[in-house]
Coordinates of C-alpha atoms and ligand atoms in Angstrom, one line a residue:
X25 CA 0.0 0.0 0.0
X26 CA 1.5 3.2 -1.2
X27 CA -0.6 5.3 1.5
X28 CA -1.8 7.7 -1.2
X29 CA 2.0 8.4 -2.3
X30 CA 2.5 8.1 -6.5
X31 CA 5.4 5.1 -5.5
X32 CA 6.6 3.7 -2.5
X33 CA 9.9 5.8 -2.7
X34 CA 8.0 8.9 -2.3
X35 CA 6.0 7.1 0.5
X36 CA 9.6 5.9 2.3
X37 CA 10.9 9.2 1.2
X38 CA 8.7 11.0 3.6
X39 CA 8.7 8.2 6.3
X40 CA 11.9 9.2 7.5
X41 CA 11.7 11.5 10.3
X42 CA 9.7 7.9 11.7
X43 CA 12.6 5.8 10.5
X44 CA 15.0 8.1 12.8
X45 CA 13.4 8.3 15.7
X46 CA 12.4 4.4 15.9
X47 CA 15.8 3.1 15.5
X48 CA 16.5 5.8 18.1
X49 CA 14.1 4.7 20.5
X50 CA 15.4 2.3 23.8
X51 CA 18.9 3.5 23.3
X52 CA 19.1 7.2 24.3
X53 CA 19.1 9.1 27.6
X54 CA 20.2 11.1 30.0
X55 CA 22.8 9.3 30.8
X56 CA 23.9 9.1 26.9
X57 CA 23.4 5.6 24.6
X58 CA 23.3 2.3 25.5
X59 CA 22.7 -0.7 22.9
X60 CA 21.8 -3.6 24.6
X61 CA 22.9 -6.0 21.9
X62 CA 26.1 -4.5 22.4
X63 CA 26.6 -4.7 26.3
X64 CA 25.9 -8.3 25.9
X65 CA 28.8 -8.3 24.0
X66 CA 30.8 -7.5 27.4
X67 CA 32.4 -4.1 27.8
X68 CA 36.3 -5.6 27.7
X69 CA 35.5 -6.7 24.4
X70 CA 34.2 -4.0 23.6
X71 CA 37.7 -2.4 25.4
X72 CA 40.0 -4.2 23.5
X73 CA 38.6 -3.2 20.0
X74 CA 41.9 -1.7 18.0
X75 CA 40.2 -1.7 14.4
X76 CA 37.1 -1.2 12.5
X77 CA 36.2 -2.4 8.8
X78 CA 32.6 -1.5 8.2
X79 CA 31.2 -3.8 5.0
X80 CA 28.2 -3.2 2.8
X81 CA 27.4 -2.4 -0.7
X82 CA 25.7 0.3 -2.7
X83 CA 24.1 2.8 0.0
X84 CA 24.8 0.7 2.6
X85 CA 28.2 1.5 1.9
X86 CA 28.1 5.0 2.0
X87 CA 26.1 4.9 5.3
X88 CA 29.3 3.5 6.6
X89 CA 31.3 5.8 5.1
X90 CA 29.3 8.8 6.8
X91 CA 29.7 7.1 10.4
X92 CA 33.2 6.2 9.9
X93 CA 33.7 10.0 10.3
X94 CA 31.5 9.6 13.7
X95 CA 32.6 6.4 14.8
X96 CA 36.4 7.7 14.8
X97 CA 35.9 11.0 16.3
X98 CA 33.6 9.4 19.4
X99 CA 35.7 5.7 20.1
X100 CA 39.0 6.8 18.7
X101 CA 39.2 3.7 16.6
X102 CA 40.4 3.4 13.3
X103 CA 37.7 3.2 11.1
X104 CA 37.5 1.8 7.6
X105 CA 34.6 1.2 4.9
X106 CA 35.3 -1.9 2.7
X107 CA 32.9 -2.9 0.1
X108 CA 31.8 -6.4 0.4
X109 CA 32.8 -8.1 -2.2
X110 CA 36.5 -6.1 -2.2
X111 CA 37.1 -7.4 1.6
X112 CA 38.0 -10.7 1.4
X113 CA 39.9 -10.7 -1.6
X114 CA 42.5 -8.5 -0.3
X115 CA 43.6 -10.8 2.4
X116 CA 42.7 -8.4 5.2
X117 CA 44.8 -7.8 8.4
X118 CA 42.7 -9.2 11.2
X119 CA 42.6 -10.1 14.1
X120 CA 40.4 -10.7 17.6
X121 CA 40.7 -7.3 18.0
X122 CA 39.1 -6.4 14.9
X123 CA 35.4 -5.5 14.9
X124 CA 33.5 -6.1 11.6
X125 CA 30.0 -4.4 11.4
X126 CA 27.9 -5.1 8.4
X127 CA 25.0 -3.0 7.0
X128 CA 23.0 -4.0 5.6
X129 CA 18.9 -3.1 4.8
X130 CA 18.0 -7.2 3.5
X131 CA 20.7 -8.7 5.3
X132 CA 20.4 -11.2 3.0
X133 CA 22.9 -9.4 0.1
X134 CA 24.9 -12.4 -1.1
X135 CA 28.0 -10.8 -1.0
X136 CA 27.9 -9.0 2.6
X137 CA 26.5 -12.4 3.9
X138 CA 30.5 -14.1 2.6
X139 CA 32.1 -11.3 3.9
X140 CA 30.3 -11.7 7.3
X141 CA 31.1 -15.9 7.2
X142 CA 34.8 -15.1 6.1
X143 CA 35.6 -12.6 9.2
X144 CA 33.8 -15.1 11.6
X145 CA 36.2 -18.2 10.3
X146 CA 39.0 -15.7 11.0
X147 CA 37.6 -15.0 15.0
X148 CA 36.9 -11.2 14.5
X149 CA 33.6 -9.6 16.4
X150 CA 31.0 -9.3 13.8
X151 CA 27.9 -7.1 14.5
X152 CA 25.4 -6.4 12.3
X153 CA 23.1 -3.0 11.0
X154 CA 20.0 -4.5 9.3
X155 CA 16.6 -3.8 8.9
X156 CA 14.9 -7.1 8.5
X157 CA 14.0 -9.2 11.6
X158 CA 16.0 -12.4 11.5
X159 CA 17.7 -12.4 8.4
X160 CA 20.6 -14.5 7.7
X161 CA 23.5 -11.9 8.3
X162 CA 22.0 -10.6 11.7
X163 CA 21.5 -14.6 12.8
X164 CA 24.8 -15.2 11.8
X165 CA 26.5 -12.2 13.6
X166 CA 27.7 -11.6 17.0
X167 CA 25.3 -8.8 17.7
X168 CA 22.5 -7.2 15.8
X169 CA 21.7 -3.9 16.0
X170 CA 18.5 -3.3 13.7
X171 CA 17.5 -0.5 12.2
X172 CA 13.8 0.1 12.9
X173 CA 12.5 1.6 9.4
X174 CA 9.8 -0.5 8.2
X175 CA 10.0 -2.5 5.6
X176 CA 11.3 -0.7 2.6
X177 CA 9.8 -1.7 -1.0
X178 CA 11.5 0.6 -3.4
X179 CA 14.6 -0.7 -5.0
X180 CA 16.4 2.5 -4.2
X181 CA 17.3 2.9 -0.5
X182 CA 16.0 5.8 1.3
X183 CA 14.8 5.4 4.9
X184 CA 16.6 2.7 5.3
X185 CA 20.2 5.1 4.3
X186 CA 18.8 7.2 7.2
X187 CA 17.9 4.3 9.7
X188 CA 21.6 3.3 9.0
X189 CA 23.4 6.3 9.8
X190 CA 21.8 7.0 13.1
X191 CA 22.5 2.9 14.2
X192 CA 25.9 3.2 13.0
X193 CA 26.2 6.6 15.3
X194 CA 24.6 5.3 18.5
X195 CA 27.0 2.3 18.2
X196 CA 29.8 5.1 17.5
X197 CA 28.7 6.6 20.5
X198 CA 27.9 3.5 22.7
X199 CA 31.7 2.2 22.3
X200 CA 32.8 5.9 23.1
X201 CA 30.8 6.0 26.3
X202 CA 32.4 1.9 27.1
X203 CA 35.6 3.4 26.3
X204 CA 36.2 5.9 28.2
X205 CA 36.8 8.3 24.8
X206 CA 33.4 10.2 24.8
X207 CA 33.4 13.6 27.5
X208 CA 29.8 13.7 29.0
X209 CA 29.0 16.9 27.1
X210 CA 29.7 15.4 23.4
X211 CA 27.7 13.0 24.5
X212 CA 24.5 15.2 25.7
X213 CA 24.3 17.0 22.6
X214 CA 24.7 14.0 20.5
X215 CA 21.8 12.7 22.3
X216 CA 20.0 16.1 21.7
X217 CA 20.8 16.5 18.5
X218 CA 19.1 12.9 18.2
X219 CA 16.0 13.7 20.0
X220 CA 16.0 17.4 17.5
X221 CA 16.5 15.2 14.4
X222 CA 12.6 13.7 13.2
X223 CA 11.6 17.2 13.0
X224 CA 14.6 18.6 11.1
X225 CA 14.3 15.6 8.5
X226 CA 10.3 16.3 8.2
X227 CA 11.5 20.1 7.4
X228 CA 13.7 18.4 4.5
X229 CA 11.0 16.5 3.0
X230 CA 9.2 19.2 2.9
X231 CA 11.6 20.4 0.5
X232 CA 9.7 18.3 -2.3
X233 CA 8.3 21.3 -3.8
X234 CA 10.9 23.6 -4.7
X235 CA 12.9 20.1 -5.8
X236 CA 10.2 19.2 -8.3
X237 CA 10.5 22.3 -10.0
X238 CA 13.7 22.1 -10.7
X239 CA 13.6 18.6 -11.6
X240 CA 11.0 19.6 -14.4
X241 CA 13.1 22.4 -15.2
X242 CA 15.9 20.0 -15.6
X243 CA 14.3 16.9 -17.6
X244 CA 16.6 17.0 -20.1
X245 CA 19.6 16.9 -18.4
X246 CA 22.5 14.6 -19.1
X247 CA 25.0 14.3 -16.4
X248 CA 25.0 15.7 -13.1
X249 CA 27.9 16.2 -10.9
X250 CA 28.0 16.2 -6.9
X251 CA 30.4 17.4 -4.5
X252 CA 30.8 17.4 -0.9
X253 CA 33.3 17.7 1.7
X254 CA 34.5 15.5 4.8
X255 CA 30.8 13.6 5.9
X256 CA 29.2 15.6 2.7
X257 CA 31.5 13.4 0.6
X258 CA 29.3 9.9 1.0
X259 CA 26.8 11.9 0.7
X260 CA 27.7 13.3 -2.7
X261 CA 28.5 9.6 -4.0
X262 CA 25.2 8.6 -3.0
X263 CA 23.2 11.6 -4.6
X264 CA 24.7 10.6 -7.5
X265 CA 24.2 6.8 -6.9
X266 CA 20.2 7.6 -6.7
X267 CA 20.4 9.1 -10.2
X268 CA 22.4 6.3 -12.0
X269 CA 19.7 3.8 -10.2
X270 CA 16.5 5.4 -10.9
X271 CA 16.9 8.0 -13.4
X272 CA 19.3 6.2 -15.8
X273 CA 21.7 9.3 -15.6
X274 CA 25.2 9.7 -15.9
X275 CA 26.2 10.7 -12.1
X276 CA 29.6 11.3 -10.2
X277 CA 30.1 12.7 -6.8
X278 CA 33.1 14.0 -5.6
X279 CA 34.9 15.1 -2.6
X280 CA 35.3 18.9 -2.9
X281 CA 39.0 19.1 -2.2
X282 CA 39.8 16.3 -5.4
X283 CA 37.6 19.0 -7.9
X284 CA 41.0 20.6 -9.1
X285 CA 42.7 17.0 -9.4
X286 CA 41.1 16.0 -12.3
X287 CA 37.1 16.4 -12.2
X288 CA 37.0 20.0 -12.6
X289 CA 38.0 19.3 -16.7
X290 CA 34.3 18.0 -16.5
X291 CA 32.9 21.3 -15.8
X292 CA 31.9 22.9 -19.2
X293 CA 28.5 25.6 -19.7
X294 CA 25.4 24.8 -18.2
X295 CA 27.1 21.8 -16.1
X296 CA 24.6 20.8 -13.3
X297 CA 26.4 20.6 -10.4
X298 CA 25.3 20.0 -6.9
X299 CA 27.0 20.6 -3.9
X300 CA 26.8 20.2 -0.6
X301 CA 27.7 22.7 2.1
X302 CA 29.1 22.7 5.3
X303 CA 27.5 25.2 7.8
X304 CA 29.8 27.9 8.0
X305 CA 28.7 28.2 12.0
X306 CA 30.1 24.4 12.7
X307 CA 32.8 24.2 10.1
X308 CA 33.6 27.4 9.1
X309 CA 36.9 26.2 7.5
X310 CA 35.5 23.8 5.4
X311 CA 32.4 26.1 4.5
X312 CA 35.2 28.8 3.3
X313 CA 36.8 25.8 0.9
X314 CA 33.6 25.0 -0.5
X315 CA 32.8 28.2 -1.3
X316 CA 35.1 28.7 -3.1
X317 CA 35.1 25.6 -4.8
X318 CA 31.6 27.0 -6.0
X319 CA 32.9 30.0 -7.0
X320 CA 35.7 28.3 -9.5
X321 CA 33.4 26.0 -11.2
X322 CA 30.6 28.5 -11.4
X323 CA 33.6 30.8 -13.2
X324 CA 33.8 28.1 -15.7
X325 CA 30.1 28.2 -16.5
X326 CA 28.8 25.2 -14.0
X327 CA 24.8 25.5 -13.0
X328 CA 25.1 24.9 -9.2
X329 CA 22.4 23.5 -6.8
X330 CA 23.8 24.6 -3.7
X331 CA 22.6 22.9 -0.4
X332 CA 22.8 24.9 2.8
X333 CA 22.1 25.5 6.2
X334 CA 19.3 28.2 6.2
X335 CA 20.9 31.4 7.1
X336 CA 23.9 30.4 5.2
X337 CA 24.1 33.5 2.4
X338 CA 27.7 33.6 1.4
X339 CA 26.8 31.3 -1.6
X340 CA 24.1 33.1 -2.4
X341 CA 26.2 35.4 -5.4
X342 CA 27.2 32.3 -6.6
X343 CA 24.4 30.0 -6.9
X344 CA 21.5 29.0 -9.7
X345 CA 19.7 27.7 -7.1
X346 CA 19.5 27.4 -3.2
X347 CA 18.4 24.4 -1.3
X348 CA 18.1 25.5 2.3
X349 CA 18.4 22.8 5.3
X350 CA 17.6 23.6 9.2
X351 CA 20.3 23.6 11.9
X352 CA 22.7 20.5 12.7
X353 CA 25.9 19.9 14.1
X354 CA 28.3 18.9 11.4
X355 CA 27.9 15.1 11.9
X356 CA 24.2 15.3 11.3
X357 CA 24.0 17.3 8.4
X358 CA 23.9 14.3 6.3
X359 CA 20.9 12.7 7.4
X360 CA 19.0 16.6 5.6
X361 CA 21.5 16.6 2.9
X362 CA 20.7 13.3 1.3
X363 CA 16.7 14.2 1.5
X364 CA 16.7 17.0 -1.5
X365 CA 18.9 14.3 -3.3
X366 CA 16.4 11.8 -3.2
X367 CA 13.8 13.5 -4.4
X368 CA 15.8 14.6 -7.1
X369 CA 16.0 11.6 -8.1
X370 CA 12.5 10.2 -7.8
X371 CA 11.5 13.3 -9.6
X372 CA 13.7 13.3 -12.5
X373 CA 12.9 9.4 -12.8
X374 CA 8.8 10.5 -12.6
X375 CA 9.2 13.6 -15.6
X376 CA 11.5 11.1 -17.9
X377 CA 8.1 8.7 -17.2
X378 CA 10.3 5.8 -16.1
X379 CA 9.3 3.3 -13.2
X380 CA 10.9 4.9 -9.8
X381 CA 10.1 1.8 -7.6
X382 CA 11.7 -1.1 -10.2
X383 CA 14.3 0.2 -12.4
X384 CA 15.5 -1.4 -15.1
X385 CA 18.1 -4.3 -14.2
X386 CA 18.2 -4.2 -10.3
X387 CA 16.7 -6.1 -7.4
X388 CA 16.0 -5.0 -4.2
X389 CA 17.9 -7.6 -2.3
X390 CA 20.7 -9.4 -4.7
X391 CA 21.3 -13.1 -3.3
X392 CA 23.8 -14.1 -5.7
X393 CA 27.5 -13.3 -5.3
Ligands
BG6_19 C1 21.7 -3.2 -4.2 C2 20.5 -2.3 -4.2 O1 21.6 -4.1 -5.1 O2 22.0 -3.6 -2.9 C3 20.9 -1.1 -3.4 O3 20.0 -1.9 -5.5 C4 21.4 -1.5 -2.0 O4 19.9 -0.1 -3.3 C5 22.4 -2.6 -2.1 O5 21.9 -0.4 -1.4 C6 22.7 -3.2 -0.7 O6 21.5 -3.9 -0.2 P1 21.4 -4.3 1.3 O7 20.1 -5.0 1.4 O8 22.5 -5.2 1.6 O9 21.4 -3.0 2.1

């Protein structure tokens, strides 16, 4: 049942101030965050962890790639993002000390599910993100820590992305509090920032509108570029990624700071480009970068989307169009960013008249390696 909505994207689109807030539910408060799955896990376990390697594919993947920013910053533990079906193949460096956490929306993605079974034979701790009650990778892992999104129909990943993020942060935040590596006060306004989040993600969907427009003014487009800095990176790859899936368009994203190694050649007149930006109140260094990044490929004729933090009018010179987001520390930015993406996507897929919910050649959940 699409609950009125023209697909089940749009429907999962706009369910995702619910998707936060129920996989935040049980493991906040005042004390800061505590996943059960994980304290059975024992605290010197959890202690001993020297290493990371999160491993999932497609958006999965760049869920993991946004945490591994948080994940570092509150535990102190290296943290890497390996695609599944690159891990084992490399011969990794592992050890009991290693902790593997898969994500996963199915858990039953073919190649996840072997990486999963290969760092168990080799005696790492393996805990699991998924969605999907008592699928094989959560029954195989050591711990599961679900995301509570609902089931999720469309073949693109949307509130399940979301879902992922925030799991992979309160377990980011859990093995900071274990550890010792978290101060009390990072810790309360992570949890507030948490408990402020639903209502900042509904004020992004409601940025369907103004996206729909542009997408109509846009139909014809042929490539579209991203870009994005430090946790606005993943972001970028995965704005893109929503367009290759759904919309059949040629899509890169890019980190900001890599723009005049190579991608900038790209940029030629009328050269959609979106980018994200960092609030210049949180990052003010990185916002001053990005501006100017905007500023150098708008000088070589680029037509850039910019995403900000309302308030934010230092781009506004330089900008086709302006996006704006509420309020969030820098780590949460992503979960507002991604929403104008997706319904790019979803609307760009609906003018071109193609089917946003099955695209052409992709499954939902691919059980073949
Ligand atoms: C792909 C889907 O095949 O699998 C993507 O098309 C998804 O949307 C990826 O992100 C991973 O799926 P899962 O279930 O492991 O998260």
């Amino acid at each position: 049942d699409k609950g009125g909505w023209s697909s089940f994207m749009a429907k999962e689109i706009n369910e995702q101030p619910d998707a936060v807030e129920n996989t935040v539910r049980g493991r906040i408060s005042e004390t800061g965050v505590e996943i059960p799955e994980l304290t059975e896990l024992g605290d010197e376990r959890l202690r001993g962890i020297e290493r990371i390697i999160i491993i999932a594919c497609g958006t999965a993947s760049y869920a993991g790639q946004v945490a591994a920013y948080a994940i570092e910053q509150w535990a102190r533990i290296p943290v890497e993002v390996q695609l599944s079906h690159e891990f084992r193949y490399r011969d990794p460096v592992l050890s009991d000390r290693t902790m593997v956490i898969s994500v996963s929306q199915s858990g039953e993605t073919m190649d996840t599910l072997m990486a999963v079974k290969y760092a168990i034979e080799r005696g790492v701790t393996t805990v699991s993100v998924c969605n999907t009650q008592s699928a094989t990778i959560p029954r195989e892992s050591d711990a599961a820590v679900y995301t509570h999104a609902g089931p999720e129909v469309a073949v693109a990943s949307t509130k399940a992305f979301i879902a992922q993020i925030t799991a992979l942060y309160l377990i980011g935040l859990h093995l900071g509090r274990v550890r010792g590596t978290l101060s009390d006060e990072v810790s309360a306004q992570a949890v507030a920032q948490f408990e402020e989040l639903p209502a900042k993600v509904r004020e992004a969907v409601d940025t369907h509108e103004q996206i729909a427009q542009l997408a109509h003014w846009m139909a014809d487009t042929r490539s579209v570029l991203f870009l994005g800095r430090h946790v606005g990176f993943p972001v970028a790859l995965e704005g893109a990624l929503k367009l290759k899936e759904i919309a059949y368009i040629h899509a890169e994203g890019f980190a900001a700071g890599e723009l005049k190694h190579g991608p900038i050649a790209l940029i030629d007149h009328g050269q959609p480009v979106f980018v994200l930006v960092p609030s210049p109140r949180t990052s003010p260094l990185m916002h001053s970068k990005v501006v100017s990044n905007i500023q150098e490929i708008r000088a070589r004729g680029a037509r850039v989307i910019a995403v900000v933090e309302k308030g934010d009018t230092a781009v506004l010179p330089f900008a086709d169009d302006v996006i704006r987001l509420p309020l969030a520390d820098a780590f949460f930015e992503p979960l507002l960013q991604v929403v104008p993406l997706q319904w790019f996507a979803l609307e760009l897929s609906t003018v071109k008249g193609l089917d946003v919910d099955q695209p052409r050649n992709l499954a939902k959940s691919v059980t073949v390696e």
